[in-house]
PDB file of C-alpha atoms (C1' of nucleotides) in Angstrom:
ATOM      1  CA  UNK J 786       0.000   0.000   0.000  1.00  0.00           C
ATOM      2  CA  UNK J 787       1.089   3.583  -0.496  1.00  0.00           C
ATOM      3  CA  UNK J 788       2.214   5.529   2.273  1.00  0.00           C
ATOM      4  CA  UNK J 789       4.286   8.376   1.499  1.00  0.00           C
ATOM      5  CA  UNK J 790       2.382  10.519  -1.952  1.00  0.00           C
ATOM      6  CA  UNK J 791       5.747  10.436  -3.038  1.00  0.00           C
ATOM      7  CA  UNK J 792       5.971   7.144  -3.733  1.00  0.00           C
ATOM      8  CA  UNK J 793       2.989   7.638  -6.116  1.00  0.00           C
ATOM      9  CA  UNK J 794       2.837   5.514  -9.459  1.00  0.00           C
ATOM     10  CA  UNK J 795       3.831   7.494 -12.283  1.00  0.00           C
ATOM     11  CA  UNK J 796       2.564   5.465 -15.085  1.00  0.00           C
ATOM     12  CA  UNK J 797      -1.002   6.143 -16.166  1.00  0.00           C
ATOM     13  CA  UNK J 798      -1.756   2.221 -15.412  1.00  0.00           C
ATOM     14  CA  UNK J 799      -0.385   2.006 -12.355  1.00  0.00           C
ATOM     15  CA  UNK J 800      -2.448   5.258 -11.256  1.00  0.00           C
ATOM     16  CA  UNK J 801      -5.338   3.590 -12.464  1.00  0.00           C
ATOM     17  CA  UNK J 802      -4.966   0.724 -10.685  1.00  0.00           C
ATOM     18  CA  UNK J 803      -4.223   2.699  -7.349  1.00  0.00           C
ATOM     19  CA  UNK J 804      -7.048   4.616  -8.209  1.00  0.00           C
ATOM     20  CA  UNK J 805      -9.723   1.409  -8.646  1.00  0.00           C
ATOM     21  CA  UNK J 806      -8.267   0.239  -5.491  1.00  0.00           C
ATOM     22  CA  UNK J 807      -8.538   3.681  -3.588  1.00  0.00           C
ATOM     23  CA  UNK J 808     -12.290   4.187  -4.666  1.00  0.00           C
ATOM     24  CA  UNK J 809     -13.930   2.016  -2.767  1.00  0.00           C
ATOM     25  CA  UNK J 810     -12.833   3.319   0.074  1.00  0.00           C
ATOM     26  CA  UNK J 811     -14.842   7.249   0.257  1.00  0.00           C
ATOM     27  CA  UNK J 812     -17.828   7.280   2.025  1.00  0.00           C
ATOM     28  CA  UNK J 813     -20.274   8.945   0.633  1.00  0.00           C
ATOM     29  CA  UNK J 814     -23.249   8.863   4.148  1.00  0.00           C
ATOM     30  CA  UNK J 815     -22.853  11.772   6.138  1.00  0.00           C
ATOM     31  CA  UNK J 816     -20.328  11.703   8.308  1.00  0.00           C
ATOM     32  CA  UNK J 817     -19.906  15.664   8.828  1.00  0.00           C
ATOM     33  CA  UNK J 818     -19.598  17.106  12.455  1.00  0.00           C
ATOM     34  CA  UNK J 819     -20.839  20.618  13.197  1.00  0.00           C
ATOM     35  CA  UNK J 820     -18.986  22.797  11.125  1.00  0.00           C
ATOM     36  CA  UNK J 821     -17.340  26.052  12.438  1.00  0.00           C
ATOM     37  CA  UNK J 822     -14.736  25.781   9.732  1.00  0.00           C
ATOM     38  CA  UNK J 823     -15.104  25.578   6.057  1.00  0.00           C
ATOM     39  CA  UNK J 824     -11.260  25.375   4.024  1.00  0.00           C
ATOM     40  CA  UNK J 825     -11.535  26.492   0.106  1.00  0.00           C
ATOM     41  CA  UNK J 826      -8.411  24.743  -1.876  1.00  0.00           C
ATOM     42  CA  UNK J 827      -7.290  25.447  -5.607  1.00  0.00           C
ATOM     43  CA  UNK J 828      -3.991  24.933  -7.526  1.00  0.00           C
ATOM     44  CA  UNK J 829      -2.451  27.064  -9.487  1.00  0.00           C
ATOM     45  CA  UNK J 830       0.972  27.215 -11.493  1.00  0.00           C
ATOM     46  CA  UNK J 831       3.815  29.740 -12.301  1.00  0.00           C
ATOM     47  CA  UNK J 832       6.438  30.193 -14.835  1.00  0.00           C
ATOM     48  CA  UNK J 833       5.193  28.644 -17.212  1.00  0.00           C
ATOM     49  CA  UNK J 834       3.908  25.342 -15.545  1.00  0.00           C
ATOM     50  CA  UNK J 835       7.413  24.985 -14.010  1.00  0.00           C
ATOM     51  CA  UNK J 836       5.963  25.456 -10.521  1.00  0.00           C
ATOM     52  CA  UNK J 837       2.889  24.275  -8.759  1.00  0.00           C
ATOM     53  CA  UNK J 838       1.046  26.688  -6.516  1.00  0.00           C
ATOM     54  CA  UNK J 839      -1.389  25.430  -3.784  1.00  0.00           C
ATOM     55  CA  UNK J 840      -3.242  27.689  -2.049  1.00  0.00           C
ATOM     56  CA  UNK J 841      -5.859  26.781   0.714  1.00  0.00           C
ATOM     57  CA  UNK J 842      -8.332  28.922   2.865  1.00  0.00           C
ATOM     58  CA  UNK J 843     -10.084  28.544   5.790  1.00  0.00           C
ATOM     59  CA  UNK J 844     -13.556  30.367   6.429  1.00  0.00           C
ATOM     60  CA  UNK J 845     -15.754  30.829   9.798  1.00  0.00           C
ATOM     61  CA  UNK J 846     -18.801  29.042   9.292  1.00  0.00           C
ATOM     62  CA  UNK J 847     -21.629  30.802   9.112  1.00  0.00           C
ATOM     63  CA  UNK J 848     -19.937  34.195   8.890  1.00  0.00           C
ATOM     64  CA  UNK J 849     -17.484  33.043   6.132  1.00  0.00           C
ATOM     65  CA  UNK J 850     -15.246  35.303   7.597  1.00  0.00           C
ATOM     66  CA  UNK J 851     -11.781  34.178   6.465  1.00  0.00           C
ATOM     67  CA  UNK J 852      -9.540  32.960   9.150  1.00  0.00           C
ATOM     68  CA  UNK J 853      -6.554  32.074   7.287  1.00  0.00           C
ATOM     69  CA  UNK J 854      -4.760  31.538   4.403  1.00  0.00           C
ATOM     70  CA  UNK J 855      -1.653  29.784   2.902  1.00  0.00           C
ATOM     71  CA  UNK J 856       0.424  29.185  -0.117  1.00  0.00           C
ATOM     72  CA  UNK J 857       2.780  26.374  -0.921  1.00  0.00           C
ATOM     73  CA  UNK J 858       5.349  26.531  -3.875  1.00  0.00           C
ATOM     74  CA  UNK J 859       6.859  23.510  -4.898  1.00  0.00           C
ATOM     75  CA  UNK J 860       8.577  22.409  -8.616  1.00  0.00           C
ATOM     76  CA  UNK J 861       5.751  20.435 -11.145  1.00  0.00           C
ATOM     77  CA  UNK J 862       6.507  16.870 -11.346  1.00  0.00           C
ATOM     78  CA  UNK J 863       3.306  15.894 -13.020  1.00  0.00           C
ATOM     79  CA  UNK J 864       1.993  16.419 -16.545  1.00  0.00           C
ATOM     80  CA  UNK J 865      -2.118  17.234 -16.524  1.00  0.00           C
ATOM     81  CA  UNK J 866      -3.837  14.136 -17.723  1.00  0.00           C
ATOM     82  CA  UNK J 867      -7.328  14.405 -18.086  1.00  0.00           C
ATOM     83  CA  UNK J 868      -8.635  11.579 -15.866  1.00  0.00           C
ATOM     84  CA  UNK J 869      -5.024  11.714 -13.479  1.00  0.00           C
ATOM     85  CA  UNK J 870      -5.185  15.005 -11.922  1.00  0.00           C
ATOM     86  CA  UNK J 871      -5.055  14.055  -8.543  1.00  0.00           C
ATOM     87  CA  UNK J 872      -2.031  12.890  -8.663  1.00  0.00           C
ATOM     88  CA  UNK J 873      -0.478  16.681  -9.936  1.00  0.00           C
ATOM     89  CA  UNK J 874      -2.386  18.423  -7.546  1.00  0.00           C
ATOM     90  CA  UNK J 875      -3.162  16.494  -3.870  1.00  0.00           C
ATOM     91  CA  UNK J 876       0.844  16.605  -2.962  1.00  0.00           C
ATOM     92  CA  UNK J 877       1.272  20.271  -3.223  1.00  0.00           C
ATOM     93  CA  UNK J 878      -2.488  20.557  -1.496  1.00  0.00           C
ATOM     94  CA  UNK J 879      -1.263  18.343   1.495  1.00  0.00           C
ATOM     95  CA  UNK J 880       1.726  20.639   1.898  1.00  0.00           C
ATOM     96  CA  UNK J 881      -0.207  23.826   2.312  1.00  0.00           C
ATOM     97  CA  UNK J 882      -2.573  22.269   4.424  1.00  0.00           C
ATOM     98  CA  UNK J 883       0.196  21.096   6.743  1.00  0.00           C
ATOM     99  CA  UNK J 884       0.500  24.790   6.977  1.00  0.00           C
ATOM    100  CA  UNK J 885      -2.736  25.203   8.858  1.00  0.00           C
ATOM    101  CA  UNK J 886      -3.408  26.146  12.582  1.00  0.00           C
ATOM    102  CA  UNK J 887      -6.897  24.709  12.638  1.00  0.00           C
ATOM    103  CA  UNK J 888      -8.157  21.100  10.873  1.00  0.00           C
ATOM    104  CA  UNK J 889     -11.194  21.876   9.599  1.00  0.00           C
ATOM    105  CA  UNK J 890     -14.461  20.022   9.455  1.00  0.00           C
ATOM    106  CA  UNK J 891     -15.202  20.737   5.944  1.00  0.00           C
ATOM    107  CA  UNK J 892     -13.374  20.921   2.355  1.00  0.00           C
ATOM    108  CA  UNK J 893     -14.252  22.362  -1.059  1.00  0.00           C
ATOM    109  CA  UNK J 894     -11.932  21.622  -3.513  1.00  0.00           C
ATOM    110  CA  UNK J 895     -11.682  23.032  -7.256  1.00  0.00           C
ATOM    111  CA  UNK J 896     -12.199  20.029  -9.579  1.00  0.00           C
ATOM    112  CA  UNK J 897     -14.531  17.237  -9.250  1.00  0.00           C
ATOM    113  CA  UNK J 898     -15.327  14.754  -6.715  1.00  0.00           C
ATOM    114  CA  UNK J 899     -16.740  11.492  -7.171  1.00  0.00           C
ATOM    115  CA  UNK J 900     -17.907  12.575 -10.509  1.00  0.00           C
ATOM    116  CA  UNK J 901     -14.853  10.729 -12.071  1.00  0.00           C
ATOM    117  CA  UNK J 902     -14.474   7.882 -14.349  1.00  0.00           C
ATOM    118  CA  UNK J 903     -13.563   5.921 -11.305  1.00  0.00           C
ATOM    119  CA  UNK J 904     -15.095   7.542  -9.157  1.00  0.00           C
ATOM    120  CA  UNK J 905     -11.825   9.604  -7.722  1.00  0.00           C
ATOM    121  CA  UNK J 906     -11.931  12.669  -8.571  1.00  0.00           C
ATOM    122  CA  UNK J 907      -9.181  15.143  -6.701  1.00  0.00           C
ATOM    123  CA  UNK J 908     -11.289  15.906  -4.220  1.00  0.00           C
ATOM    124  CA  UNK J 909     -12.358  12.173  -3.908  1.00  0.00           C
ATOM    125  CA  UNK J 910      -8.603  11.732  -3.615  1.00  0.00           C
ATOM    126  CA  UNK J 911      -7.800  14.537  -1.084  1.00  0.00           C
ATOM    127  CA  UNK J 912     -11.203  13.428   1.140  1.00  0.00           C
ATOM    128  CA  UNK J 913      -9.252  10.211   1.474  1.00  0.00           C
ATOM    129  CA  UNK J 914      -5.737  11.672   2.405  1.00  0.00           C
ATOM    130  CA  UNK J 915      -6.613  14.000   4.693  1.00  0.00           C
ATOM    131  CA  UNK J 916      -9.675  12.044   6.707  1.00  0.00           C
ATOM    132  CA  UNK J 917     -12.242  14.849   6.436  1.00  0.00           C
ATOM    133  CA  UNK J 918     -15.329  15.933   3.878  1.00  0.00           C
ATOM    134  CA  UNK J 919     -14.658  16.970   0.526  1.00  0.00           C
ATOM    135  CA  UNK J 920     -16.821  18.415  -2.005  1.00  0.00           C
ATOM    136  CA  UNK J 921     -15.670  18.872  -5.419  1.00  0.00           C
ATOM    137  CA  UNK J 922     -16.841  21.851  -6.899  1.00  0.00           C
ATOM    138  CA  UNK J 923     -15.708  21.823 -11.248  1.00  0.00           C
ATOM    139  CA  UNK J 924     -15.886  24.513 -13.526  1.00  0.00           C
ATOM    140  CA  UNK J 925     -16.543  21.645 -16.527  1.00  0.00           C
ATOM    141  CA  UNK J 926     -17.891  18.427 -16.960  1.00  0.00           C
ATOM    142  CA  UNK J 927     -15.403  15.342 -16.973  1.00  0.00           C
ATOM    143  CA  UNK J 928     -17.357  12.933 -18.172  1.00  0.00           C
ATOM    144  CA  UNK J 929     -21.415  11.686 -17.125  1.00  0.00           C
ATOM    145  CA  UNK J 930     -24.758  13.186 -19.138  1.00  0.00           C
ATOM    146  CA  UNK J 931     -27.391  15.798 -17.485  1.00  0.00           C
ATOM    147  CA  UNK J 932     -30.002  17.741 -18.858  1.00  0.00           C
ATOM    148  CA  UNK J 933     -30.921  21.263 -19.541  1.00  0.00           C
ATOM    149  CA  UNK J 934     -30.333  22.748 -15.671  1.00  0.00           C
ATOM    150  CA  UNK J 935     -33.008  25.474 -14.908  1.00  0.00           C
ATOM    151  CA  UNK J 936     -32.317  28.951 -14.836  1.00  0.00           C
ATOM    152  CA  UNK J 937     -33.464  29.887 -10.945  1.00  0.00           C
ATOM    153  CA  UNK J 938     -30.607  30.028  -8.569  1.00  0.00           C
ATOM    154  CA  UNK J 939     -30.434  26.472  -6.744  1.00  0.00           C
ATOM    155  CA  UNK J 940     -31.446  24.968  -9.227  1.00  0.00           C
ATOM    156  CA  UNK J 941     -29.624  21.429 -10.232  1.00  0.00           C
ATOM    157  CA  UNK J 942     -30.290  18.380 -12.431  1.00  0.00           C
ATOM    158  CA  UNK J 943     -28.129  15.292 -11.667  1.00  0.00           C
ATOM    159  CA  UNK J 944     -25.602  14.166 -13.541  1.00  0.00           C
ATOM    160  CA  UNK J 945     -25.277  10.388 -14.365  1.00  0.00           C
ATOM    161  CA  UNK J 946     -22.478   7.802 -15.808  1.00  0.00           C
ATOM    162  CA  UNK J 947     -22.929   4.467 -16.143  1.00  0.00           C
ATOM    163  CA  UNK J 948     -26.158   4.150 -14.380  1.00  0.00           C
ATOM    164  CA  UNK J 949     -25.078   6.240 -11.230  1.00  0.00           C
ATOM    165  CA  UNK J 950     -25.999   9.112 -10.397  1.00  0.00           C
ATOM    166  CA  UNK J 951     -22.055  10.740  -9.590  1.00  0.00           C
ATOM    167  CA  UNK J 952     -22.980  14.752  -9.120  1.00  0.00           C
ATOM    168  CA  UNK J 953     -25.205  17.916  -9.551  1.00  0.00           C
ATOM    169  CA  UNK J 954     -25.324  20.539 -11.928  1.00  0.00           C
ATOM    170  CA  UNK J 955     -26.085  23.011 -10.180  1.00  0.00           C
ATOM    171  CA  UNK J 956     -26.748  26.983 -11.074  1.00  0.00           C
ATOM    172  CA  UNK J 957     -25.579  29.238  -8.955  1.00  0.00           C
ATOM    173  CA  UNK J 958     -26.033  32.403 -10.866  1.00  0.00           C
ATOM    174  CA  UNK J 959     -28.675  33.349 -13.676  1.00  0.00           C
ATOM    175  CA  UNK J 960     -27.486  33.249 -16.791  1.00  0.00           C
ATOM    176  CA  UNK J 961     -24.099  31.629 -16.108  1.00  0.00           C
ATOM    177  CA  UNK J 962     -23.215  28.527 -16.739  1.00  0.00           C
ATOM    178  CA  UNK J 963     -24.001  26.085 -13.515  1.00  0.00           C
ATOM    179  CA  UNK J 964     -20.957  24.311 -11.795  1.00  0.00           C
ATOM    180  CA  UNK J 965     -20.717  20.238 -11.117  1.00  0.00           C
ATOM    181  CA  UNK J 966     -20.837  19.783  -7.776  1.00  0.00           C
ATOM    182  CA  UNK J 967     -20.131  16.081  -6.636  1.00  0.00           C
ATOM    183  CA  UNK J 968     -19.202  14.306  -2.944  1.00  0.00           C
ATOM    184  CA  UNK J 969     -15.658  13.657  -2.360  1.00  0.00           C
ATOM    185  CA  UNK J 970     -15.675  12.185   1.003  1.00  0.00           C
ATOM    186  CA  UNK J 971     -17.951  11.329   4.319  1.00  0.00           C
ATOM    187  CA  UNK J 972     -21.077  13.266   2.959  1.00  0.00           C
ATOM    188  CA  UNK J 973     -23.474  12.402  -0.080  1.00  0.00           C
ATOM    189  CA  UNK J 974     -24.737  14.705  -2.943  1.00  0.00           C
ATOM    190  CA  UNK J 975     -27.696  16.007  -0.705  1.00  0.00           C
ATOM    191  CA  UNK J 976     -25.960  17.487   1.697  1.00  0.00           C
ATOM    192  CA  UNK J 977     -22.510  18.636  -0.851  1.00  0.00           C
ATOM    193  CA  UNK J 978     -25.344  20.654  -2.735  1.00  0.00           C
ATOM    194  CA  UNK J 979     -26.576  22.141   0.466  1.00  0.00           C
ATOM    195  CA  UNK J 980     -23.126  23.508   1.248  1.00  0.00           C
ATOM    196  CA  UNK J 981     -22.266  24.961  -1.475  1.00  0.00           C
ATOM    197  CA  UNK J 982     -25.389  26.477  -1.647  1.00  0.00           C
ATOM    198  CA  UNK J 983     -25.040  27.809   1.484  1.00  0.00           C
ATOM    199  CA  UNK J 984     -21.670  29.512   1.138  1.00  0.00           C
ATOM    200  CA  UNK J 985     -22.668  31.277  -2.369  1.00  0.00           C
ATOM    201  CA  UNK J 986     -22.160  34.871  -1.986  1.00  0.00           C
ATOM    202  CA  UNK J 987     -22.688  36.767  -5.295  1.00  0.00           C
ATOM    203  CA  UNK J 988     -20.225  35.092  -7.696  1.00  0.00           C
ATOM    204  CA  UNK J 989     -20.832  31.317  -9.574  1.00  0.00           C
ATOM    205  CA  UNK J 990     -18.229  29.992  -6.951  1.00  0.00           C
ATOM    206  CA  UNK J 991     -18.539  29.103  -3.686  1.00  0.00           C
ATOM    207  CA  UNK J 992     -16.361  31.762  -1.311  1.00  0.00           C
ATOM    208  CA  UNK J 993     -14.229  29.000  -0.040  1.00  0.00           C
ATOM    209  CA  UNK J 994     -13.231  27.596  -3.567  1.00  0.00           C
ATOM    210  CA  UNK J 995     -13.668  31.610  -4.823  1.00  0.00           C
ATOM    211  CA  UNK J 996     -10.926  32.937  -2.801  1.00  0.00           C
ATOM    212  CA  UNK J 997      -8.577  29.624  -2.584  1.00  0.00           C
ATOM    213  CA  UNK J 998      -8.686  30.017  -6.525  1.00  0.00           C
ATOM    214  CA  UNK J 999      -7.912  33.824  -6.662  1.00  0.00           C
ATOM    215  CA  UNK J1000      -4.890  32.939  -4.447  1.00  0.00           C
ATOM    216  CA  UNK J1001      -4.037  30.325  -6.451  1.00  0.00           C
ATOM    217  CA  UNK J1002      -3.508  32.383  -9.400  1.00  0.00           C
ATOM    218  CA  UNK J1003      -2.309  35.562  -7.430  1.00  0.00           C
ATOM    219  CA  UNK J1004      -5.235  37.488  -8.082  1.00  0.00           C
ATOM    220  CA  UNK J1005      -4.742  38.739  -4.537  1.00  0.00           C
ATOM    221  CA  UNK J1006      -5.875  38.011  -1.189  1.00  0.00           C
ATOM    222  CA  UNK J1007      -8.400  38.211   1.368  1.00  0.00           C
ATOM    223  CA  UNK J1008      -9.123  41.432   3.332  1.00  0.00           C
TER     224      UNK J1008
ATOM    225  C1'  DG Z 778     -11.348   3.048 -34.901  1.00  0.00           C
ATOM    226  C1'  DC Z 779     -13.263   7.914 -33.547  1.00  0.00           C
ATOM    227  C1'  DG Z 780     -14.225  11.459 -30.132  1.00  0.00           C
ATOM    228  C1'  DA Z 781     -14.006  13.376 -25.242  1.00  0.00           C
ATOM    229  C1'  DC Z 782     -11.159  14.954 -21.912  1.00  0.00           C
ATOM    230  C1'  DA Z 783     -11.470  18.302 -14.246  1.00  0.00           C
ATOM    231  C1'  DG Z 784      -7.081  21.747 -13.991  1.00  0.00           C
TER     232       DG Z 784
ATOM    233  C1'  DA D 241      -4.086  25.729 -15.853  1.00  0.00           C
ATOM    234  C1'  DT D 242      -1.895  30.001 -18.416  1.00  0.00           C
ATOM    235  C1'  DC D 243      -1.030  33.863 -22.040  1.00  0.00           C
ATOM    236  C1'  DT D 244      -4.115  38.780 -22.168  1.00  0.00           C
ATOM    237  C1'  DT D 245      -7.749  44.429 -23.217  1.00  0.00           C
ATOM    238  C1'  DG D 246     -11.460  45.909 -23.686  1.00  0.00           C
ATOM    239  C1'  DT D 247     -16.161  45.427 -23.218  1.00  0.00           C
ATOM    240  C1'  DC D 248     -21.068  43.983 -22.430  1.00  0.00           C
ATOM    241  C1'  DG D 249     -24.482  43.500 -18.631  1.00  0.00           C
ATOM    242  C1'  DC D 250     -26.721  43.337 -13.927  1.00  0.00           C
TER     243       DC D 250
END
DNA sequence: GCGACAG
DNA sequence: ATCTTGTCGC
């Protein structure tokens, strides 16, 4: 079994295999304690792809007030395969969160959760690593089929692959397009759509994965 | 064999 | 993801 990330496979079918094997494993009932703490975590890159930029935030629940925040640098090793992304990003995410004062009792990561081929999305991946719930709130699809998602805030349609229902579209802003949000660890696609919900301010992200990502790409920081 | 393809 | 200015709309 792997221990240390580092000694991660680095052949696509040796990731794949790790990944089958790793899958089974998230929990998808709800397993969330009361939440005072809500971390937002992105990845970003610099010079040219040449380094890998994590950047993690953690928010007061329910004032969303943001109680810290953290970058980690660190060279790429990792190419971006679609499918494999987990393996570029959850190193440099473990790093920065090993930079953290508090653990908290919630995650959002950028990318997708369950909603994954096999079913291990990044923040499927990071749920695992770091013990705690993940959503995974995407920008695009990765692969599964949904419908035409109504235009009212809130509103979601679910998004199906092989006869499972893996994730929501979900729109969190009129006339933008809606985000796929799918469980990554301990809670179930209920509840992951609640959250998010519940920490939209006025922009299609969520603020935790809305100011993890503008760190990320040094956009700036939090007040 | 031909597309599709998170960040 | 990243390279990049102005511009349309609530």
């Amino acid at each position: 079994m792997v221990t240390s990330l580092h000694d991660w496979a680095l052949t696509a079918s040796e990731a794949i295999a790790l990944q089958r094997k790793l899958a089974p494993r998230v929990i998808l009932d709800d397993r969330l304690d009361d939440v005072r703490t809500i971390a937002g975590v992105d990845i970003g890159f610099e010079a040219a792809g040449e380094i890998t930029r994590a950047a993690v935030v953690v928010l007061a629940w329910p004032s969303l007030e943001c109680l810290e925040q953290h970058v980690h640098r660190e060279p790429t090793r990792m190419p971006y395969v679609p499918g494999l992304l987990s393996f570029r990003e959850v190193p440099a995410a473990l790093s920065a969160f090993d930079m953290l004062q508090r653990r908290p009792e919630l995650v959002m990561v950028d990318g997708q959760g369950i909603a994954h081929p096999r079913r291990l999305g990044v923040a499927a991946h990071l749920g695992l690593w770091l013990d705690l719930p993940t959503i995974g709130i995407a920008k695009s699809r990765l692969c599964g089929h949904y419908g035409e998602v109504p235009e009212a805030r809130g509103e979601w349609t679910p998004l199906t692959h092989r006869g499972d229902t893996i994730g929501a579209v979900l729109r969190t802003r009129e006339n933008v397009k809606p985000v796929f949000v799918s469980p990554g660890h301990r809670l179930g696609l209920p509840t992951a759509v609640d959250w998010v919900v519940r920490c939209l301010g006025r922009t299609k992200l969520p603020e935790p994965t809305r100011l993890a990502d503008r760190l990320a790409s040094r956009r700036g920081r939090v007040g």
